[in-house]
Coordinates of C-alpha atoms in Angstrom, one line a residue:
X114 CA -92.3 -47.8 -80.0
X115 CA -92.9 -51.7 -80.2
X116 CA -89.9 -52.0 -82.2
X117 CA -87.8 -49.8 -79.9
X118 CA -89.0 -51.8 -77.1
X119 CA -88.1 -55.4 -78.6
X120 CA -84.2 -53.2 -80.1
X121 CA -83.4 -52.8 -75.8
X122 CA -84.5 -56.2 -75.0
X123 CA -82.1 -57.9 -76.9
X124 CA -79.4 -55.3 -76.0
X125 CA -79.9 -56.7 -72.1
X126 CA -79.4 -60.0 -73.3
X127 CA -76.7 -59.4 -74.9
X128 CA -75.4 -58.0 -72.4
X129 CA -76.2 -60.7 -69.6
X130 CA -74.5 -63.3 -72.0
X131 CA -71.3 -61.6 -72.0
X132 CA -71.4 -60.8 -68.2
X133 CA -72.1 -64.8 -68.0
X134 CA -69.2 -65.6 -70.2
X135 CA -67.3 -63.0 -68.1
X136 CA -67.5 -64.4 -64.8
X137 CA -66.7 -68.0 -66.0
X138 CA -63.4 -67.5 -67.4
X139 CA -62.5 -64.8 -64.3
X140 CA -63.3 -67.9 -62.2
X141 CA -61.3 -70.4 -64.2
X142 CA -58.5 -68.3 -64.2
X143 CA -58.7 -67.4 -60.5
X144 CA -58.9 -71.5 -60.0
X145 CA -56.0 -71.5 -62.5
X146 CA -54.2 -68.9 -60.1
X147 CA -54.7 -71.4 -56.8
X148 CA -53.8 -74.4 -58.2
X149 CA -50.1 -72.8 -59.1
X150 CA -50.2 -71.8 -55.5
X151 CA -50.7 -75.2 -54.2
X152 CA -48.0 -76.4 -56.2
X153 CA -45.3 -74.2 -55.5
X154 CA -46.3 -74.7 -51.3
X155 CA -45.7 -78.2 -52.2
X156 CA -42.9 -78.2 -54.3
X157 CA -39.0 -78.6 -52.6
X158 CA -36.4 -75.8 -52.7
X159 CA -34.7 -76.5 -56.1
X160 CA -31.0 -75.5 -56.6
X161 CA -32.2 -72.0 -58.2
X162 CA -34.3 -71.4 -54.4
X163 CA -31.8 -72.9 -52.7
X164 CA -29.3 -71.0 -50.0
X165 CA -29.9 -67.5 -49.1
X166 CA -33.0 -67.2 -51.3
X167 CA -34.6 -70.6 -49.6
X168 CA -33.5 -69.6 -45.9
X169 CA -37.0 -68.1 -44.3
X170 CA -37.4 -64.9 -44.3
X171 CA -34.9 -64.2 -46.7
X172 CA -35.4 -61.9 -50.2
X173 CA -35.7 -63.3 -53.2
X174 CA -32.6 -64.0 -55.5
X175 CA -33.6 -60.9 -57.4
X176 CA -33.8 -58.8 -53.9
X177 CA -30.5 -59.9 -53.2
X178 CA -29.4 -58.2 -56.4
X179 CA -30.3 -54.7 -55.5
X180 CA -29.2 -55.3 -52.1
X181 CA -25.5 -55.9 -53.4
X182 CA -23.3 -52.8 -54.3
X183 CA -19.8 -52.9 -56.0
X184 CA -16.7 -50.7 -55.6
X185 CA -13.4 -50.5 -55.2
X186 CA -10.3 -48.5 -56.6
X187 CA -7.1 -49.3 -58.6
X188 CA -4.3 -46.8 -57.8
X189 CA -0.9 -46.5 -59.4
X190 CA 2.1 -44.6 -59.0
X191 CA 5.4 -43.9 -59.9
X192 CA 8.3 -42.6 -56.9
X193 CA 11.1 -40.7 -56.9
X194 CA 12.1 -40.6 -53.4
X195 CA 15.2 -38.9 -52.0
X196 CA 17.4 -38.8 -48.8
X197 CA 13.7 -38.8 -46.8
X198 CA 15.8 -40.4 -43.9
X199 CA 19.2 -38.7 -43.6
X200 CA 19.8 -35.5 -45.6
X201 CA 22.7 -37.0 -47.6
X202 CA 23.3 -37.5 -51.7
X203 CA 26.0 -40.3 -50.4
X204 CA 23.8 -43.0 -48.9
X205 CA 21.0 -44.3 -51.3
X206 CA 19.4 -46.8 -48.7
X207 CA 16.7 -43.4 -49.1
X208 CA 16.8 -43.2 -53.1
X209 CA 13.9 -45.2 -54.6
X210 CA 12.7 -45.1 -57.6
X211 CA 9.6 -47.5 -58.2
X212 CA 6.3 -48.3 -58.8
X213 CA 3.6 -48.2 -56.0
X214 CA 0.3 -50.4 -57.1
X215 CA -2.8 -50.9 -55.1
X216 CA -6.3 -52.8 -55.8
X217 CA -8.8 -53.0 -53.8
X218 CA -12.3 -54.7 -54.0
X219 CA -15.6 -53.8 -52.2
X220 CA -18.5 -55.6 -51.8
X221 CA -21.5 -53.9 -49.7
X222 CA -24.7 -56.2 -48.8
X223 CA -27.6 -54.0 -47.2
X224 CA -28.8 -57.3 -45.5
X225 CA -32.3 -55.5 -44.2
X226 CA -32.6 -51.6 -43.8
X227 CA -30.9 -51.8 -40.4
X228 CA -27.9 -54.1 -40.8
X229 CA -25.3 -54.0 -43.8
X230 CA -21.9 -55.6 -44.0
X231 CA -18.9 -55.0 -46.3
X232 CA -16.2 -56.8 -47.5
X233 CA -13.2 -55.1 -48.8
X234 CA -10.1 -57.2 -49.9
X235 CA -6.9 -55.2 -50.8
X236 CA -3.4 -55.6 -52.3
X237 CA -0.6 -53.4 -52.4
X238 CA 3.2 -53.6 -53.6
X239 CA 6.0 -51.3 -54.1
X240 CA 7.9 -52.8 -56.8
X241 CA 9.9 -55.4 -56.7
X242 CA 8.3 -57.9 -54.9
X243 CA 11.2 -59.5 -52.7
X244 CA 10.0 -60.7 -49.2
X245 CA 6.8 -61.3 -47.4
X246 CA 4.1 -59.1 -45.8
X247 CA 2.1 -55.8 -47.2
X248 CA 3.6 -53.6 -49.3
X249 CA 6.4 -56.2 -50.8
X250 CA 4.7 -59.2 -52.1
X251 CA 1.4 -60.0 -53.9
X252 CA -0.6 -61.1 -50.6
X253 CA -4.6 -59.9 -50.7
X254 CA -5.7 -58.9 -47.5
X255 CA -8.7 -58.0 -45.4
X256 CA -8.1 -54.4 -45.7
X257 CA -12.1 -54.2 -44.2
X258 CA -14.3 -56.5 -43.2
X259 CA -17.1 -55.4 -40.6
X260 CA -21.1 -55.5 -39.8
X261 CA -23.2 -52.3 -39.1
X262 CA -26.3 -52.8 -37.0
X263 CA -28.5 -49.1 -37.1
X264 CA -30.7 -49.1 -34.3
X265 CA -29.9 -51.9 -32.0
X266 CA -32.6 -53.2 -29.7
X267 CA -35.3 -50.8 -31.3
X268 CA -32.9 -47.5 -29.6
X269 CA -31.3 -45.4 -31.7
X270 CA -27.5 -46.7 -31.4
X271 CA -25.8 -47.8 -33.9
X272 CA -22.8 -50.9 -34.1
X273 CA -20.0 -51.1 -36.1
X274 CA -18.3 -54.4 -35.3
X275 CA -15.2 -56.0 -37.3
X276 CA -12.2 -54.3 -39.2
X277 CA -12.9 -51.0 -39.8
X278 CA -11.2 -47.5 -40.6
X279 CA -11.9 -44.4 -38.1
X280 CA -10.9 -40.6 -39.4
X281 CA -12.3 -38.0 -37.0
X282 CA -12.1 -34.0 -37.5
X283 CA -9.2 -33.1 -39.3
X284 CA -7.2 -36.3 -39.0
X285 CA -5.0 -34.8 -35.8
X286 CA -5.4 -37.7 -33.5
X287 CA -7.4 -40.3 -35.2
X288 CA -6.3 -40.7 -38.7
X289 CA -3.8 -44.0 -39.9
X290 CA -5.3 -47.1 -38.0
X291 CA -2.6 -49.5 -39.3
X292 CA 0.0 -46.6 -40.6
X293 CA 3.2 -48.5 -41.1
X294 CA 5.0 -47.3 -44.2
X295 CA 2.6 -44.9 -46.7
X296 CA -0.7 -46.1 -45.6
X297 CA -1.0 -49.8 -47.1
X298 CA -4.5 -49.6 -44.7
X299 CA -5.8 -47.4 -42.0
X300 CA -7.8 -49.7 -39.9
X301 CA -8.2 -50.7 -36.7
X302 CA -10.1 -54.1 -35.6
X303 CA -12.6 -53.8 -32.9
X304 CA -16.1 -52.2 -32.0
X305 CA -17.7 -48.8 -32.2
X306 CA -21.2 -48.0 -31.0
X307 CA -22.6 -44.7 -31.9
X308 CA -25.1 -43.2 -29.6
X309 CA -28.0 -40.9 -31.5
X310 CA -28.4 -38.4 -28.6
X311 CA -30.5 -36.0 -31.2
X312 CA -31.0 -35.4 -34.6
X313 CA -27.3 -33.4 -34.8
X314 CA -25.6 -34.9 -32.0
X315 CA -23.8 -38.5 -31.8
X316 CA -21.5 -40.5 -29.1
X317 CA -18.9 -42.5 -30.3
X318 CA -17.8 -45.6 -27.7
X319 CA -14.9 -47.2 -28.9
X320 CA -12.5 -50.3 -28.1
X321 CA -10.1 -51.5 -31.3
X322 CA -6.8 -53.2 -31.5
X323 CA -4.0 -51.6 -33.3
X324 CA -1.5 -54.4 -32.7
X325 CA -2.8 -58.1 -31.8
X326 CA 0.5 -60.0 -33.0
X327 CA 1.0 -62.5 -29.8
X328 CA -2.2 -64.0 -28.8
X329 CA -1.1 -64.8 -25.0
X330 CA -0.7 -61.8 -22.8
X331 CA 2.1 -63.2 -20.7
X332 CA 3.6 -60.9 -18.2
X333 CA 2.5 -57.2 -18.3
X334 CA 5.8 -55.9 -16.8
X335 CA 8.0 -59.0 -17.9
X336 CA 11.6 -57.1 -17.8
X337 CA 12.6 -59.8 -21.2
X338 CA 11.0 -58.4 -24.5
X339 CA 10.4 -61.5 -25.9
X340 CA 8.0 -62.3 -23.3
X341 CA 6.3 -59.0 -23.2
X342 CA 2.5 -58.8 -24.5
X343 CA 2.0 -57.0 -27.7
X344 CA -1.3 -55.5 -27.7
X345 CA -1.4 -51.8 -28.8
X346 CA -5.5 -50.4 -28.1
X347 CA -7.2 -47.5 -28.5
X348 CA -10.5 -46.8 -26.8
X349 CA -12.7 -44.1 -25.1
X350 CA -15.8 -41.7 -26.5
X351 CA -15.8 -39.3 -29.2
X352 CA -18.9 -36.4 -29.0
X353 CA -19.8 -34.6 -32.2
X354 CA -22.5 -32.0 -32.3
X355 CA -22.8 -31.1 -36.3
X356 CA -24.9 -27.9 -35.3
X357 CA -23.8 -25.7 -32.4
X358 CA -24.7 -22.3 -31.9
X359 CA -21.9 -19.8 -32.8
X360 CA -19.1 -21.9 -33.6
X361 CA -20.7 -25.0 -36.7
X362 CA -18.9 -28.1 -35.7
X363 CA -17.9 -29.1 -32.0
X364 CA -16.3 -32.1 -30.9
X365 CA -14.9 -33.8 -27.5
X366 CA -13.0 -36.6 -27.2
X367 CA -11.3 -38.2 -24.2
X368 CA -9.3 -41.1 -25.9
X369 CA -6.4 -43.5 -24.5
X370 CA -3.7 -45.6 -26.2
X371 CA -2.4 -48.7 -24.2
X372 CA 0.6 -50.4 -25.4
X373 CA 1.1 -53.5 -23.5
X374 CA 5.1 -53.6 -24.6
X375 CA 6.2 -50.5 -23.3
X376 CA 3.5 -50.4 -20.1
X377 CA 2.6 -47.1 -22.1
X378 CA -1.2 -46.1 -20.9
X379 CA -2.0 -42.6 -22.0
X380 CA -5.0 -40.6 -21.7
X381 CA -5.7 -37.9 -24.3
X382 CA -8.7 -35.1 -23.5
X383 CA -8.9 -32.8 -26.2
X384 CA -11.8 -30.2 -27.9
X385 CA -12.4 -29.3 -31.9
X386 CA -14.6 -26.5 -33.1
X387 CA -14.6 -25.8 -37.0
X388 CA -17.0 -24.5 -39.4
X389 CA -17.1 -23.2 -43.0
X390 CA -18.8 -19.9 -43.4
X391 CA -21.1 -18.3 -46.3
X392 CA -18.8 -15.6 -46.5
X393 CA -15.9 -17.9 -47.7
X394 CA -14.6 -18.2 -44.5
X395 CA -13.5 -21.4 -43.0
X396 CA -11.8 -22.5 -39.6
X397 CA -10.6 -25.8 -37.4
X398 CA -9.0 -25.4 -34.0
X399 CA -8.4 -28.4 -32.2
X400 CA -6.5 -28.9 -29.2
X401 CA -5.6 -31.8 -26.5
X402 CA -3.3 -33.0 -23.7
X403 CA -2.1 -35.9 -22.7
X404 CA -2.1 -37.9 -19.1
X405 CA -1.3 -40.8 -18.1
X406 CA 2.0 -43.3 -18.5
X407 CA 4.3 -42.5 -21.2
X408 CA 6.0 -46.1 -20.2
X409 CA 6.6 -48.4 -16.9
X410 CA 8.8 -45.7 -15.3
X411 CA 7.8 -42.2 -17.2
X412 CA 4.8 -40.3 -16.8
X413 CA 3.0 -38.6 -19.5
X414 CA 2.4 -34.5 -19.2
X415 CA 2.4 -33.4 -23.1
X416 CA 0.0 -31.3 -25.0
X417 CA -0.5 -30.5 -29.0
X418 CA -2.9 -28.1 -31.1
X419 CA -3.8 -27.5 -34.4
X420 CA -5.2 -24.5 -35.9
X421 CA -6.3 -23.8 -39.8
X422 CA -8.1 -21.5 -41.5
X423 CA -8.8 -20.0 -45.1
X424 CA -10.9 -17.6 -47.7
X425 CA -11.8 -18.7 -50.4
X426 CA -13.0 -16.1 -53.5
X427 CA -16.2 -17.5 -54.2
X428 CA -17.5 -14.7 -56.9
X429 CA -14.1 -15.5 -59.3
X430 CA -14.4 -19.0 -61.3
X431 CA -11.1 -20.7 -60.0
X432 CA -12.9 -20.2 -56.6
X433 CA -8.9 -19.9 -55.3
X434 CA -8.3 -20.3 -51.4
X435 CA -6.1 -19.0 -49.3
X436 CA -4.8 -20.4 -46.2
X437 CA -2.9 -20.4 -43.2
X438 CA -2.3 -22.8 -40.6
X439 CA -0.1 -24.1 -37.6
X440 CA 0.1 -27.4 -35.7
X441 CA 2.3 -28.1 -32.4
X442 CA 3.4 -31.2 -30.8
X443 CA 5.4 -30.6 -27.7
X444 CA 8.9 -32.3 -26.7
X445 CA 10.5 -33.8 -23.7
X446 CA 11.6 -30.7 -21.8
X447 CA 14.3 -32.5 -19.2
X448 CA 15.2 -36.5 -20.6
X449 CA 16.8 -37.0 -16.8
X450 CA 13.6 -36.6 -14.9
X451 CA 10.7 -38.6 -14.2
X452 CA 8.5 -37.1 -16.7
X453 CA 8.2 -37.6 -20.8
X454 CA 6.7 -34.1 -22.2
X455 CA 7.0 -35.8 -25.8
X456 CA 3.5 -35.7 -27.3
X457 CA 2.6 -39.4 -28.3
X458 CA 0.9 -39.2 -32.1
X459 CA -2.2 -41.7 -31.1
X460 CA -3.3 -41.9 -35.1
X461 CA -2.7 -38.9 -36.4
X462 CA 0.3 -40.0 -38.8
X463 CA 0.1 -40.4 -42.2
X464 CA -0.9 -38.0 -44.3
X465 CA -1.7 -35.2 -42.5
X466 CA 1.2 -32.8 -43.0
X467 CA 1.9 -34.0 -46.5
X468 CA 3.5 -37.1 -47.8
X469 CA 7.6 -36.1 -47.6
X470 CA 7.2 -35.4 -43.9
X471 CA 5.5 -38.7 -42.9
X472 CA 8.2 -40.4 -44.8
X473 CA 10.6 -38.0 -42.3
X474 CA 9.6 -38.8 -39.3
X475 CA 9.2 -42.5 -40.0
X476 CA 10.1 -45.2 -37.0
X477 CA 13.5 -46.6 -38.1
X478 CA 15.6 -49.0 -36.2
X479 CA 19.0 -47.8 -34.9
X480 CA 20.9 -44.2 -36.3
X481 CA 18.5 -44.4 -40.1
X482 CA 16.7 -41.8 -39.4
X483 CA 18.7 -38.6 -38.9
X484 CA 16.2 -37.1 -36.3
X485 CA 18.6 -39.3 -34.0
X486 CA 21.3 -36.9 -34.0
X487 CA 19.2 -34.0 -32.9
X488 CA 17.0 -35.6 -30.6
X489 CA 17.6 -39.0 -29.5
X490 CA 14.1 -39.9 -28.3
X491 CA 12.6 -39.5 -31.3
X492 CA 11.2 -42.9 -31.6
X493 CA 11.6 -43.6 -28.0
X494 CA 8.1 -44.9 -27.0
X495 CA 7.1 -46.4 -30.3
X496 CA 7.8 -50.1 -31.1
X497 CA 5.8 -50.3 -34.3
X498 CA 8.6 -49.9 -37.1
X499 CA 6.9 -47.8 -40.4
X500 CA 4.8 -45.4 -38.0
X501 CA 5.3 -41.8 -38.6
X502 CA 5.7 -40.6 -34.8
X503 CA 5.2 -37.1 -34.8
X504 CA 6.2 -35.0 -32.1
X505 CA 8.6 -32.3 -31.1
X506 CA 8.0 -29.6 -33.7
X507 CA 5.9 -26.9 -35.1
X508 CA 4.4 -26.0 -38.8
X509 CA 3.3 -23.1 -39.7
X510 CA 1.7 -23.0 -42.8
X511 CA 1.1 -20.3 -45.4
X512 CA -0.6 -22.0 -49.1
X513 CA -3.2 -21.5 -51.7
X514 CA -5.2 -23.8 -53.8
X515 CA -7.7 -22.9 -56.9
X516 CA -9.4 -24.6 -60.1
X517 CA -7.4 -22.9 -62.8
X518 CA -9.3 -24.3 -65.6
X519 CA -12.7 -26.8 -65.3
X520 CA -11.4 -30.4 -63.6
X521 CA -8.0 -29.2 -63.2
X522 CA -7.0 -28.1 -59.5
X523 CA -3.7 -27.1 -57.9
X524 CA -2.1 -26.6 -54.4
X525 CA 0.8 -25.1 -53.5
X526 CA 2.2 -24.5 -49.9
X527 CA 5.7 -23.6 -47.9
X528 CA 6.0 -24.8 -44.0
X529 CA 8.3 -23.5 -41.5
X530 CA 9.4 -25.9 -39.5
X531 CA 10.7 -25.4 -35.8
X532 CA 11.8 -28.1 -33.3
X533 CA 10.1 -28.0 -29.8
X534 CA 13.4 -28.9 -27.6
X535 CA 16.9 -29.6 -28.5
X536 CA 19.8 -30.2 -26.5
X537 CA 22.0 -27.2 -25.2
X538 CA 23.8 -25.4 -27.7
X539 CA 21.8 -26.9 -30.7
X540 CA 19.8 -24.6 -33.5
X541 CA 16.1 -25.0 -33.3
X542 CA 15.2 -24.7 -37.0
X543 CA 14.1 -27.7 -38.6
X544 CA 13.8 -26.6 -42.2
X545 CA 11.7 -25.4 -45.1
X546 CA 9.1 -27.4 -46.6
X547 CA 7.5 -26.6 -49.8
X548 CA 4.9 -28.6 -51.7
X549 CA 2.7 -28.8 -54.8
X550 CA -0.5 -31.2 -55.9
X551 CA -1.5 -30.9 -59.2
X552 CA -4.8 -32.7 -59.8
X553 CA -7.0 -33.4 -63.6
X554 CA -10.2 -35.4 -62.9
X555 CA -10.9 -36.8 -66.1
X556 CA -14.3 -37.9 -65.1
X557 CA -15.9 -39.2 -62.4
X558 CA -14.0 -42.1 -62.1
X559 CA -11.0 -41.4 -63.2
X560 CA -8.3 -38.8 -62.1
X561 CA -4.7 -38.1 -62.8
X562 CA -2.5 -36.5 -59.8
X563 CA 1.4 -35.0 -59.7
X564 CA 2.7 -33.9 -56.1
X565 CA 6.4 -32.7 -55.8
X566 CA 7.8 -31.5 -51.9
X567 CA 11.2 -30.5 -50.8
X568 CA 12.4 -30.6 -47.5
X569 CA 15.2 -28.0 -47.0
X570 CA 17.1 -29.2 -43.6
X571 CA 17.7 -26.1 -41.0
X572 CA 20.6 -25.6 -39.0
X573 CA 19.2 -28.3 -36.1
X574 CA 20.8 -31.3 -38.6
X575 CA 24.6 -29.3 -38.3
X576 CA 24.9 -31.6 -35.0
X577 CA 28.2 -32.4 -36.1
X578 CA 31.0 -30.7 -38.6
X579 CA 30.5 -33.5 -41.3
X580 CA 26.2 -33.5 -40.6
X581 CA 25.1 -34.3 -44.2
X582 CA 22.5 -31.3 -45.4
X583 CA 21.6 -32.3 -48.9
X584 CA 17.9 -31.7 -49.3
X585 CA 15.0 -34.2 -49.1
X586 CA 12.7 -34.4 -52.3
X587 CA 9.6 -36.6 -53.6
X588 CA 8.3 -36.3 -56.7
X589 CA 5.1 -39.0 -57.7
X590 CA 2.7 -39.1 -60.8
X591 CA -0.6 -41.2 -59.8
X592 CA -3.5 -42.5 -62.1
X593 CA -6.5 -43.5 -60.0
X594 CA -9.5 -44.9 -60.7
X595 CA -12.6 -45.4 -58.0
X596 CA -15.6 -47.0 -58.9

């Protein structure tokens, strides 16, 4: 027992030595630890701490890192493009055949978890390179730049303030932003502030610039052009309720485009319901009409709608759809009275009835364009050369789309096309449109696209015996890759 005894003594000895050596070197390195502390409190900002890192309250380089995000896309393609403008083999001003390249650069900072802003710079060229100004030369431009504030003053709005892009329900009214000529960019500069009501519902408030070319506003009503303001603006509120009862998707919009050059001020109030069923069902029906001035002596009385819908065959694998749809845009009934019926296209231009037609119904000075000879007005209240000003026409739509093998899609549709109003004793038919999109994404990054359409001109374009009505045709192959 004695020697048991004398066996646990020295175990607690042991034992109080090592807790003594313990609790010195914990202390010397916990006095190691403050004395760093002190120094780097001390110390100045170096050039590694300097800038954002150094500015108080500001992350650490390393934050900074995994607050930044890359992306972009680089886009090329190759045109065959033929008699888009006037329906005739003889004139080539229409023929191009070319390269189309586009680069663009994106650069997201998530500052905090309520404010981010993004950078993107663009460049985009068809070709040859002659002149100055997008789509000819090699200038890089601010294709987005803007700052998003989420929850401003601790209520649950959100800001968007700079150069941004806006798409809203199926492109109808608010699509292009900056449209001119195959959609070099699609924004618009200005402010949108986004109003939580509920978890499902927002309100959009919006005020951007379309056109800002001449700084001073001299002369709202100044009879001499060159003296004319310039602004073009879009603004008013946007609802969107995500959920509602019976119909999915449901959206109301009261919207108006002032352009300072033609004293146009219109007011658009139209409604959107859409949804996409378990069944395979799907629908959009949008609809709106327009108030307002359609320039300083004209009023504005025009309306438009939209309507689409498909199956799609959810228990085959090439999941194929089917589809119909039609859109209307009304014309100027009577071009002597006080009154322009003409629907004005807001932003609903390029793409949304396929790539040939946009290129159709493009703004062109003087006779190029030969919707002149069967309506005259055609471009009549739009001074912004390159838009695609639809109005005065219907399309009905019958296509189909499917996955026919695993990455490899394809969409084929045919359009009738019927014009609104035409003068006495002139045909109403437009033409027939066909058009196919062949798609192979290679990965996720990468894809590779073909898209064909012909535009068969109807007996509206025999406005005179010698009328040209050689068909319209564009063909492109595209590589793309996003990252």
């Amino acid at each position: 027992m004695a020697a048991d005894s004398d066996h646990v003594a020295d175990l607690e000895k042991q034992m109080a030595e090592m807790n003594k050596m313990f609790n010195a070197k914990m202390q010397a390195m916990q006095d190691e630890i403050a004395t760093l502390k002190a120094k780097n409190a001390a110390a100045p900002a170096t050039e590694t701490t300097s800038g954002a890192a150094a500015t108080p309250g500001a992350a650490p380089a390393d934050e900074w890192a995994k607050r930044v995000s890359l992306g972009g896309q680089v886009t090329f393609r190759g045109y065959n493009l033929q008699n888009v403008w006037d329906f005739n083999d003889e004139v080539d001003s229409d023929n191009w055949d070319t390269f189309r390249l586009k680069g663009s650069l994106k650069a997201t900072v998530k500052a905090t978890d309520d404010v981010t802003a993004v950078v993107q710079l663009t460049d985009q060229t068809y070709g040859e390179n002659t002149g100055v100004g997008d789509n000819v030369d090699n200038k890089i431009f601010l294709d987005n730049a803007y700052i998003e504030a989420r929850n401003l003053f601790g209520v649950p709005v959100d800001g968007t303030f700079g150069r941004q892009n806006l798409i809203y329900g199926s492109g109808f009214v608010v699509l292009d932003g900056q449209s001119q000529f195959a959609s070099t960019s699609i924004y618009f500069d200005g402010i949108k502030l986004r109003w939580h009501l509920t978890d499902t519902m927002t309100l959009d408030g919006l005020y951007m610039k379309d056109q800002e070319n001449q700084r001073a506003n001299d002369a709202d009503g100044n009879t001499t052009p060159d003296n004319r303001g310039d602004d073009i603006t879009l603004s008013g509120a946007y609802f969107t309720s995500n959920k509602c009862p019976m119909v999915g998707k449901s959206e109301l919009y009261i919207l108006n485009r002032n352009d300072e050059y033609f004293g146009k001020d219109i007011w658009m109030y139209g409604a959107r319901v859409s949804n996409k069923l378990e069944n395979g069902f799907d629908y959009s029906l949008e609809g709106a009409i327009q108030r307002g001035d359609a320039n300083r002596t004209l009023d504005q009385d025009a309306f438009g709608y939209k309507l689409d819908g498909g199956y799609t065959v959810k228990a085959v694998s090439m999941t194929p759809r089917f589809y119909l749809g039609y859109a209307f845009m009304s014309g100027d009934e009577n071009a002597s009275d006080q009154e322009s019926n003409q629907w004005d296209v807001f932003y609903g231009g390029w793409p949304q009835f396929g790539d040939l037609m946009a290129w159709k119904y493009l703004n062109l000075p003087s006779t190029a364009n030969s919707l002149k000879g069967v309506y005259s007005g055609y471009n009549a209240y739009s001074n912004v050369i390159g838009e695609a000003i639809y109005s005065n026409f219907s399309i009905a739509t019958l296509g189909a789309s499917a996955n026919l093998l695993k990455n490899f899609s394809v969409n084929l549709s045919y359009s009738l096309l019927t014009f609104d109003e035409v003068a006495a004793g002139m045909d109403d038919d437009f033409g027939d449109y066909y058009q196919t999109t062949l798609k192979y994404q290679y990965n996720k990054q990468l894809s590779f696209s073909l898209y064909a359409a012909l535009l068969s001109p109807g007996d509206a374009f025999k406005f005179s015996a010698d009328a040209p009505m050689d068909d319209a045709t564009e063909a492109y192959w595209e590589t793309e890759y996003k990252f």
